[in-house]
C-alpha atoms as an extended CHARMM CRD file, in Angstrom:
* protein
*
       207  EXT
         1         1  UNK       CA            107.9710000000      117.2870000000       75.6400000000  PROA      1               0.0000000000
         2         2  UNK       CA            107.5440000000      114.4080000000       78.3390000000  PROA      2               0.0000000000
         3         3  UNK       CA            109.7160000000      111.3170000000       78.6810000000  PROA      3               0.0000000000
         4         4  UNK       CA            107.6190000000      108.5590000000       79.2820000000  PROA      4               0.0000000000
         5         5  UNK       CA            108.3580000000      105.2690000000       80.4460000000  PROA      5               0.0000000000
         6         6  UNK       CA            105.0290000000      103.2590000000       80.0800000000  PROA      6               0.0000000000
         7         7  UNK       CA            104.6250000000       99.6190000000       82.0130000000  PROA      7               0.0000000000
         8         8  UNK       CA            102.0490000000       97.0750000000       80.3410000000  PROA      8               0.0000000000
         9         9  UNK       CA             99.4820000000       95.2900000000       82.3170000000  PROA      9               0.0000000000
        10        10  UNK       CA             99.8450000000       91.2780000000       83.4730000000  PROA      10              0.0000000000
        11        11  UNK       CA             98.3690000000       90.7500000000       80.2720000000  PROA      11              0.0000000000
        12        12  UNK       CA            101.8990000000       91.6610000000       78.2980000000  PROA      12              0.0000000000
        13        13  UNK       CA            102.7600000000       94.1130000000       75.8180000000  PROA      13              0.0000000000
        14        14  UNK       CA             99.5150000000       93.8790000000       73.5310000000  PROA      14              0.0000000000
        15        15  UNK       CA             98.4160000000       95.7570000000       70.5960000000  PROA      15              0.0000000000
        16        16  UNK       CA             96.2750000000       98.2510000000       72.8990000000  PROA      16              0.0000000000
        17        17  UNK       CA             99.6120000000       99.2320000000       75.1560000000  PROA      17              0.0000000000
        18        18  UNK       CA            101.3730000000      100.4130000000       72.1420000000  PROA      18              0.0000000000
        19        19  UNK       CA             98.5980000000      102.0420000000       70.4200000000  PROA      19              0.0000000000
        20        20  UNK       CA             98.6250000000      104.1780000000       73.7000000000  PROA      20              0.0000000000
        21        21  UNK       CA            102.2000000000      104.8990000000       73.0640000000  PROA      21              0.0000000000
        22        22  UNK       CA            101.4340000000      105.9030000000       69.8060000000  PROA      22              0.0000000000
        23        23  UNK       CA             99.0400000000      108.3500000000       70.8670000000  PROA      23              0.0000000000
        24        24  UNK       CA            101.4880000000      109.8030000000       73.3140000000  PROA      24              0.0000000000
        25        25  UNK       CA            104.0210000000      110.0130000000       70.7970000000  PROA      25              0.0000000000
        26        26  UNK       CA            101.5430000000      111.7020000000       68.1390000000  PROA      26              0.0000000000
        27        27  UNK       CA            100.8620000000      114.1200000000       70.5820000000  PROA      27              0.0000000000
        28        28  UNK       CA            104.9780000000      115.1240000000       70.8350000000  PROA      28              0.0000000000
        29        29  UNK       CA            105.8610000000      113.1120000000       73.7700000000  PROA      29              0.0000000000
        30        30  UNK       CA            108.9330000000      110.1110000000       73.8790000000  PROA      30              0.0000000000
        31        31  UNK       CA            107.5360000000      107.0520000000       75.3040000000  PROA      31              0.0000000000
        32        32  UNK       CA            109.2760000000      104.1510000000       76.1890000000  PROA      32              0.0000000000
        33        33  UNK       CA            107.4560000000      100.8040000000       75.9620000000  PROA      33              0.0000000000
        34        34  UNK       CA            109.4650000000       98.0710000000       77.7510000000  PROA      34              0.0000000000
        35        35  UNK       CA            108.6450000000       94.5820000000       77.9390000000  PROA      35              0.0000000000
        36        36  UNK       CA            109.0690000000       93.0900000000       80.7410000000  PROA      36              0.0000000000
        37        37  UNK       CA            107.9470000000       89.5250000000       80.1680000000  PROA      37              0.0000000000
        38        38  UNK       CA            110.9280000000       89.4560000000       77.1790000000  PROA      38              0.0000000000
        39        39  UNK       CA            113.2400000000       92.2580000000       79.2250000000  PROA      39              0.0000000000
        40        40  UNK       CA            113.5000000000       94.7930000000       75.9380000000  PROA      40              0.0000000000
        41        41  UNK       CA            112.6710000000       98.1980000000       75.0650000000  PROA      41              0.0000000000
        42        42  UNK       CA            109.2180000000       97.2430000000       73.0910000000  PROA      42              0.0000000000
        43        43  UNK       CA            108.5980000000       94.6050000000       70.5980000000  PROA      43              0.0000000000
        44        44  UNK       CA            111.1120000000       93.5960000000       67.8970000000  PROA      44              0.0000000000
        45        45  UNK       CA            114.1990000000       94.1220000000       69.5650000000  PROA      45              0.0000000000
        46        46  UNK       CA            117.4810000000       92.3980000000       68.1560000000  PROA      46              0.0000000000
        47        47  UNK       CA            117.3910000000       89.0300000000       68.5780000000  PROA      47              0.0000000000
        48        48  UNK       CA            113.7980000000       88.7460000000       70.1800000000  PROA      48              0.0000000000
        49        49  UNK       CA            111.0490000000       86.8500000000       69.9670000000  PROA      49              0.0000000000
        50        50  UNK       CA            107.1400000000       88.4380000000       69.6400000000  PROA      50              0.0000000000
        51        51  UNK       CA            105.7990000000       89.9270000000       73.2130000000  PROA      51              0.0000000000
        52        52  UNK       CA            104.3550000000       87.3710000000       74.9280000000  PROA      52              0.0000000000
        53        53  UNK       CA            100.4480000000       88.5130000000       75.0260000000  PROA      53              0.0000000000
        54        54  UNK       CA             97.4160000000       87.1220000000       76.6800000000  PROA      54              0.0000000000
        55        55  UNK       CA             93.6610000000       87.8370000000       76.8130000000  PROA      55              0.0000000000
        56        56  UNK       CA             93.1950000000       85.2200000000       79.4540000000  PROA      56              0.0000000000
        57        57  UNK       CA             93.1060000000       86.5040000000       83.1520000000  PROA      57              0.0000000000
        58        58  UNK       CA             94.5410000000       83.1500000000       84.2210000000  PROA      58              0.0000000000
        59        59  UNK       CA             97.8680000000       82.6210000000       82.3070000000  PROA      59              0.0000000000
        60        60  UNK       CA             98.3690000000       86.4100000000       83.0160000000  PROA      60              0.0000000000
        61        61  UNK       CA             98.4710000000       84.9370000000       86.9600000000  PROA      61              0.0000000000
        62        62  UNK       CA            100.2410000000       82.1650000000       85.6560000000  PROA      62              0.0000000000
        63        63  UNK       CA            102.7880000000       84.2970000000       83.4790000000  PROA      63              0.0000000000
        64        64  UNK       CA            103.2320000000       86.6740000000       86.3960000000  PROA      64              0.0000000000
        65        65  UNK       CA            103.9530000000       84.1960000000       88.8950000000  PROA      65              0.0000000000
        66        66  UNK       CA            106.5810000000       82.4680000000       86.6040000000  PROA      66              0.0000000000
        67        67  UNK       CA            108.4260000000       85.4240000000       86.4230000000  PROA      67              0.0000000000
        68        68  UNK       CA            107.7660000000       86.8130000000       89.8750000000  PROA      68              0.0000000000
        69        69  UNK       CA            106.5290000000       90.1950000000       91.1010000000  PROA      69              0.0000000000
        70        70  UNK       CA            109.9150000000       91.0460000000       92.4550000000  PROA      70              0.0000000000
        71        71  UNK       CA            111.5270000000       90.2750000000       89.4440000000  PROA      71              0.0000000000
        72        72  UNK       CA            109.2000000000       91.9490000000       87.5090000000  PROA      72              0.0000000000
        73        73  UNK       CA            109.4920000000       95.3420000000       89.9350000000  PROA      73              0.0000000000
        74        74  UNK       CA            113.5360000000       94.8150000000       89.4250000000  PROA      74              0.0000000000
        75        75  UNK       CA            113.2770000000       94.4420000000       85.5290000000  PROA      75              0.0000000000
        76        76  UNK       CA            110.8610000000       97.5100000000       85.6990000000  PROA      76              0.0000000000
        77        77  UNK       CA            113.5260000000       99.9240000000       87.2960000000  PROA      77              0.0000000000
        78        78  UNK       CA            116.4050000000       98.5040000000       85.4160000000  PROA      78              0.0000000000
        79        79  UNK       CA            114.4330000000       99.0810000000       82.3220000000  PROA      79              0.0000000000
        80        80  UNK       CA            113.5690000000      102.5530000000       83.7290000000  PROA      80              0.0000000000
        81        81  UNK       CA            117.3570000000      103.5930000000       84.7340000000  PROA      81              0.0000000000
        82        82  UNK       CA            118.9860000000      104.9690000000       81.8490000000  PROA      82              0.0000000000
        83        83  UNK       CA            116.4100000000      107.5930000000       81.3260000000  PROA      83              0.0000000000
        84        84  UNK       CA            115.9910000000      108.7950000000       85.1520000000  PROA      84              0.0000000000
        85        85  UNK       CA            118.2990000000      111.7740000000       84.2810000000  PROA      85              0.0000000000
        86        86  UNK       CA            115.6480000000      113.1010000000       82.1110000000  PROA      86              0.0000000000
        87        87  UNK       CA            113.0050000000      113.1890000000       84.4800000000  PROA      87              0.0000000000
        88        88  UNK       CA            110.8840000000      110.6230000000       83.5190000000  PROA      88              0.0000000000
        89        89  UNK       CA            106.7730000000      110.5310000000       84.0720000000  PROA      89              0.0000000000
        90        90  UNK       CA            106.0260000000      107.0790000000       85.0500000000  PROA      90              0.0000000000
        91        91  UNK       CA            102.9550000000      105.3640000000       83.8670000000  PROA      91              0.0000000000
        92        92  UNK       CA            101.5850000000      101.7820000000       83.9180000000  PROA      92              0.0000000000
        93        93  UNK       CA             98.3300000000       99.7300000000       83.1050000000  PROA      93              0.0000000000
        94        94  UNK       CA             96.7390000000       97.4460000000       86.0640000000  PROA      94              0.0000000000
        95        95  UNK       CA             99.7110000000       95.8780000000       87.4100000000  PROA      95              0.0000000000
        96        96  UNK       CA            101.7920000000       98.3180000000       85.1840000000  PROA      96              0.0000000000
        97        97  UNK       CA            100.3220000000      100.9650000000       87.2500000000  PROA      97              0.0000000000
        98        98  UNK       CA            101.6190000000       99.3890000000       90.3790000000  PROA      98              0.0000000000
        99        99  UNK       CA            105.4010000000       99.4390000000       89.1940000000  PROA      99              0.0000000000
       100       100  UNK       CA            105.0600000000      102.5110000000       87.8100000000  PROA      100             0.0000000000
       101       101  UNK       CA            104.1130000000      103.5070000000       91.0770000000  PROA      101             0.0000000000
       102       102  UNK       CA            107.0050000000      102.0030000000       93.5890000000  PROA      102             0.0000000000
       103       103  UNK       CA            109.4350000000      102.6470000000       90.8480000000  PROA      103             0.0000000000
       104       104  UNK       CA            108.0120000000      106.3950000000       90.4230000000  PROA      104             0.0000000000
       105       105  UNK       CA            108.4200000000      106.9490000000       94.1890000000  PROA      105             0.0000000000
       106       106  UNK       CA            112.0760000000      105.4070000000       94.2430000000  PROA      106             0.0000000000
       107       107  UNK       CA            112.9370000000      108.1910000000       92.0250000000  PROA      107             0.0000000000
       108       108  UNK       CA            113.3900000000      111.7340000000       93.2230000000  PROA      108             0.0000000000
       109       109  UNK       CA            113.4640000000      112.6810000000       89.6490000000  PROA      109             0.0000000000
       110       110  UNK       CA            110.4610000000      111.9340000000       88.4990000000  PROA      110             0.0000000000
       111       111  UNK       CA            108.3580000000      114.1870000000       87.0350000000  PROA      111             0.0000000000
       112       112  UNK       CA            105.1820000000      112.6460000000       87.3000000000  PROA      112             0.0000000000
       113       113  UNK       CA            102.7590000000      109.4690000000       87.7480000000  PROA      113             0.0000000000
       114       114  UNK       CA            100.1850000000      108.5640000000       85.0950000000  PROA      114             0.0000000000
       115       115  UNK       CA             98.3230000000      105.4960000000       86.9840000000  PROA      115             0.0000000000
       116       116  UNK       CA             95.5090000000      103.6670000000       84.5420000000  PROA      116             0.0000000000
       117       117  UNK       CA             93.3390000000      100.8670000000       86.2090000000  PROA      117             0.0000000000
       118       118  UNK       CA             95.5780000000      100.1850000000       89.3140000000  PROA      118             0.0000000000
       119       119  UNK       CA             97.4580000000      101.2330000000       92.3440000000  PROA      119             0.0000000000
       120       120  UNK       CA            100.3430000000       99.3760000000       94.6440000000  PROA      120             0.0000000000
       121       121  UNK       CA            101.0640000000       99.4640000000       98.1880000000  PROA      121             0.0000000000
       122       122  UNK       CA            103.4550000000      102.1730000000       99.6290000000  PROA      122             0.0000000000
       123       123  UNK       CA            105.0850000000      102.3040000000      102.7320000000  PROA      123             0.0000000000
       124       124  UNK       CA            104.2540000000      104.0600000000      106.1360000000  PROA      124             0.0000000000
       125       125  UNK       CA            107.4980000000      106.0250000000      105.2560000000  PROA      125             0.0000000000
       126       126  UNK       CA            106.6890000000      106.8230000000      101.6140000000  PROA      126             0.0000000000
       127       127  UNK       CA            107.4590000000      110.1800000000      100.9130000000  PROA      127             0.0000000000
       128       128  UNK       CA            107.4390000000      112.1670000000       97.3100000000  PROA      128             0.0000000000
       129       129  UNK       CA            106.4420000000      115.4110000000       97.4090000000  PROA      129             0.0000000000
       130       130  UNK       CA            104.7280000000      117.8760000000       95.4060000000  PROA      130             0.0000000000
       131       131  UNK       CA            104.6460000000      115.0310000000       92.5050000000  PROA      131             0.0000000000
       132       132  UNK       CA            102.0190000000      115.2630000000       90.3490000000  PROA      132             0.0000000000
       133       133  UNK       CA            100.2450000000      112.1370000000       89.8630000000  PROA      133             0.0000000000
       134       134  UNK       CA             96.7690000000      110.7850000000       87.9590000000  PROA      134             0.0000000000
       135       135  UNK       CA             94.9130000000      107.9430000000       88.4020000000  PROA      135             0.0000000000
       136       136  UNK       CA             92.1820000000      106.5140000000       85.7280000000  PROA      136             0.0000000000
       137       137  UNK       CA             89.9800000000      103.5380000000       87.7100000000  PROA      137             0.0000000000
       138       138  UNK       CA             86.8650000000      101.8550000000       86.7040000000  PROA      138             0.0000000000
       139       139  UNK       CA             83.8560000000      102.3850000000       89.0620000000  PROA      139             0.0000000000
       140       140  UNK       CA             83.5600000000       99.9460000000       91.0570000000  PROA      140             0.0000000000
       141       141  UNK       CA             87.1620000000       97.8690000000       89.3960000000  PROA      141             0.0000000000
       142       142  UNK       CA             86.5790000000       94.3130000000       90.9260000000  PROA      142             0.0000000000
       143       143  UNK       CA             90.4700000000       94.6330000000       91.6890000000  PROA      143             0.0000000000
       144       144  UNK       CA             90.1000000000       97.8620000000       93.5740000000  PROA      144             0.0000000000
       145       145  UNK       CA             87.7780000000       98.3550000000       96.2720000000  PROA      145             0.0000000000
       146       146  UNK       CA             86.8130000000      101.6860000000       96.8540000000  PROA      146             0.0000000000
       147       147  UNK       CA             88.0150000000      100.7990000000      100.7570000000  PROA      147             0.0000000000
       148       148  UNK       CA             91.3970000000      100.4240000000       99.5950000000  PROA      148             0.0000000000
       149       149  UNK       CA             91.5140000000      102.9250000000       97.2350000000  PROA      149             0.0000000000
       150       150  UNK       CA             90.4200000000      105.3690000000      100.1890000000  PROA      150             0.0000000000
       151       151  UNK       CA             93.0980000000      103.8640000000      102.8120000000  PROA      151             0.0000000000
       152       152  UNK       CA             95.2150000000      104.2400000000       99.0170000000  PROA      152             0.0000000000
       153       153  UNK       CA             94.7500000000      107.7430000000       98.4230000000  PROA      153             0.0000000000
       154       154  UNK       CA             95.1050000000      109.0020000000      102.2080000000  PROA      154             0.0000000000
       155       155  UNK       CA             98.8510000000      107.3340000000      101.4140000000  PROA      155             0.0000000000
       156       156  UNK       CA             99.7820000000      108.6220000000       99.0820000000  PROA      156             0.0000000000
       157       157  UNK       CA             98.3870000000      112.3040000000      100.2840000000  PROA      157             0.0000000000
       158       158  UNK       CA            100.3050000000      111.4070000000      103.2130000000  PROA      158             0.0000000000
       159       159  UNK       CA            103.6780000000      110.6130000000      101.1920000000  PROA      159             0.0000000000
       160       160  UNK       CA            103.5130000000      114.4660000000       99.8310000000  PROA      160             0.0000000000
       161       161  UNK       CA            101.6630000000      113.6310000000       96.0470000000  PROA      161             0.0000000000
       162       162  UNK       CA             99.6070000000      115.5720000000       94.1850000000  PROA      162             0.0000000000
       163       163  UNK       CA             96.9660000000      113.7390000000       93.5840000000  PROA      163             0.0000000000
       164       164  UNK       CA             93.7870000000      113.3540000000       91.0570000000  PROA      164             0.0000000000
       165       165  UNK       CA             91.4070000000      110.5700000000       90.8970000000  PROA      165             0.0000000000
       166       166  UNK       CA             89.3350000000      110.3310000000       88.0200000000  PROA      166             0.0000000000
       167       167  UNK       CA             86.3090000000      107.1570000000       87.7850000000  PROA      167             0.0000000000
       168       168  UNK       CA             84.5260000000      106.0750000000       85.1580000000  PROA      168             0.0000000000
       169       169  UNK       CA             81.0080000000      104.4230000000       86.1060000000  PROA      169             0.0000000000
       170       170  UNK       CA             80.1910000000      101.1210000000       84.3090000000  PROA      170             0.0000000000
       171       171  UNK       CA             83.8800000000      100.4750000000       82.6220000000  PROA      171             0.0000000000
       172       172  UNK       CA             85.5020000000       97.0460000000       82.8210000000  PROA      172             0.0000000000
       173       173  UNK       CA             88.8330000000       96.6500000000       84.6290000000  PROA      173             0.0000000000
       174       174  UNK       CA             90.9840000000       96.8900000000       81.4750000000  PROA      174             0.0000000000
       175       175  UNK       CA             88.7420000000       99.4740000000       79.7620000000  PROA      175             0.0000000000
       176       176  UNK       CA             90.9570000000      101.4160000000       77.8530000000  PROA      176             0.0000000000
       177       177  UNK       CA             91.9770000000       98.0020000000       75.3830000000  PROA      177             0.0000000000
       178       178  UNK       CA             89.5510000000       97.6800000000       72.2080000000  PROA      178             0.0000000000
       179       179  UNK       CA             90.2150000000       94.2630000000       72.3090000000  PROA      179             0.0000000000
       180       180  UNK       CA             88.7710000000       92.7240000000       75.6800000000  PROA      180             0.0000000000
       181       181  UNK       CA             85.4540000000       92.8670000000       77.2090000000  PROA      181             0.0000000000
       182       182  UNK       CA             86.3360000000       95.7700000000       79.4700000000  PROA      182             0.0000000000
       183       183  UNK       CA             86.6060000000       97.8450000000       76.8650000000  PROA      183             0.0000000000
       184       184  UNK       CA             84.6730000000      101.5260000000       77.0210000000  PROA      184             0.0000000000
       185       185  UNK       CA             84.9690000000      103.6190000000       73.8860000000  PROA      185             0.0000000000
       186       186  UNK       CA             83.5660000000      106.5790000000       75.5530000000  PROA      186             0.0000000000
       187       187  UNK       CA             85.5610000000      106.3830000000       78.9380000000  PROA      187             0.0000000000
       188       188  UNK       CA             89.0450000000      105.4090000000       77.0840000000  PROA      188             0.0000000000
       189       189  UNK       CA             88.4460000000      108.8370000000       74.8030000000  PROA      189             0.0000000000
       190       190  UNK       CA             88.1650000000      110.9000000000       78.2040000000  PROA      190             0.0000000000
       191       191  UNK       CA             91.0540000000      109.1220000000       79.8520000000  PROA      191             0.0000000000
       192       192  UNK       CA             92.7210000000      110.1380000000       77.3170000000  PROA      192             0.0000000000
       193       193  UNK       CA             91.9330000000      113.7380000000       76.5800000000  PROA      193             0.0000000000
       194       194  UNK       CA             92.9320000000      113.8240000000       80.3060000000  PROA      194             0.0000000000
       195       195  UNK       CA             95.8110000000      112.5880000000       80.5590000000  PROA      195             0.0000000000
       196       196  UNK       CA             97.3020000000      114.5700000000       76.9800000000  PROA      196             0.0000000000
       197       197  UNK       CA             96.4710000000      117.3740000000       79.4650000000  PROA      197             0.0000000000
       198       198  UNK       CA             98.1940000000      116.6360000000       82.6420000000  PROA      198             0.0000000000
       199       199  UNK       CA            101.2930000000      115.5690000000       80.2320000000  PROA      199             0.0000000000
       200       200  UNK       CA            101.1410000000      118.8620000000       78.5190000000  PROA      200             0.0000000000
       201       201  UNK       CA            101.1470000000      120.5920000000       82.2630000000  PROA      201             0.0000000000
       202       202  UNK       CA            104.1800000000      118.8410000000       83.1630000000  PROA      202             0.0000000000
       203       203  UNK       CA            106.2290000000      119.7330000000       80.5810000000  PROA      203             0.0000000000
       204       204  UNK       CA            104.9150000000      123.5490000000       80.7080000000  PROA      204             0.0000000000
       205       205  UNK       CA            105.8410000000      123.4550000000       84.2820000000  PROA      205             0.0000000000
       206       206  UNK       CA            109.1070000000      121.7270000000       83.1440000000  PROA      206             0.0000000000
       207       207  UNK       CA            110.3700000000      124.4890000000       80.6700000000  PROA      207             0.0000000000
């Protein structure tokens, strides 16, 4: 089944992040849940402390900026390194979506990109082709305008991706967490359902 490597938002490695996991995994798959706020392979690591977590919008800022996007972009390839040899799909919430991304597009062997509630930058010069790639975006998401998510998508069509875009009317940024006001029930089942398929694609096309 897939390898996946699975970023968590600004927000930290919360409850909702690994339940995702765990649907993954119940569905067959090995996902990898790093955190990069603590630098470990998911919660409870040897000689760590509990994920640092936040509901607030504002220490998320705060936490990101103490740590620093670059860093953060660094500590999500290192953390994604040991299992490039197996082909990883890359996936990410909000600004987990945006590593995944960059780090998914540094890699010639990744399999594919499962994007939920954001996208990142990529270069004029961006190139990964044929790579199948999903993203799952609120409609409208206050953090991406639909006039840069069209300059987005003509980038990363440009770059050589395969690429589906899937919105979901009336959901909050976040919408796929039970636990903030974002949250849709109805829109997290069908991201879902979804995205189970487009993992079980890949790793028919991988066998």
């Amino acid at each position: 089944m897939a390898d996946v490597i699975l970023f968590h938002s600004a927000l930290g490695l919360r409850p909702a992040v690994l339940d995702l996991a765990e649907r993954l995994r119940a569905a067959g798959h090995t996902v990898h849940v790093p955190d990069l706020y603590a630098e470990t392979d998911g919660p409870g690591g040897a000689g760590t402390a509990a994920p640092v977590v936040t509901d607030d919008t504002q220490k998320a800022a705060e936490l990101v900026e103490s740590v620093g996007r670059e860093e953060l972009l660094r500590r999500a390839a290192r953390a994604a390194a040991p299992h490039s040899e197996r082909r990883p799909v890359y996936a990410g919430l909000s600004l987990g979506a945006s590593l995944a991304q960059t780090v998914a597009l540094g890699d010639s062997r990744a399999r594919g990109l499962l994007l939920l509630h954001g996208t990142a930058d990529l270069p004029e010069d961006a190139s990964a082709p044929d790579l199948p790639a999903q993203l799952h975006i609120a409609d409208p998401d206050p953090f991406e305008p639909h006039d840069w998510q069209t300059a987005w998508y003509l980038g990363m069509r440009r770059a050589g991706v395969d690429l589906e875009v899937f919105r979901y009317p009336g959901a909050g940024h976040l919408y796929t967490d039970p636990d903030l006001p974002d949250h849709d029930a109805e829109a997290t089942e069908r991201t879902l359902t979804i995205a189970l398929d487009f993992l079980a694609e890949l790793d028919a096309a991988g066998e």
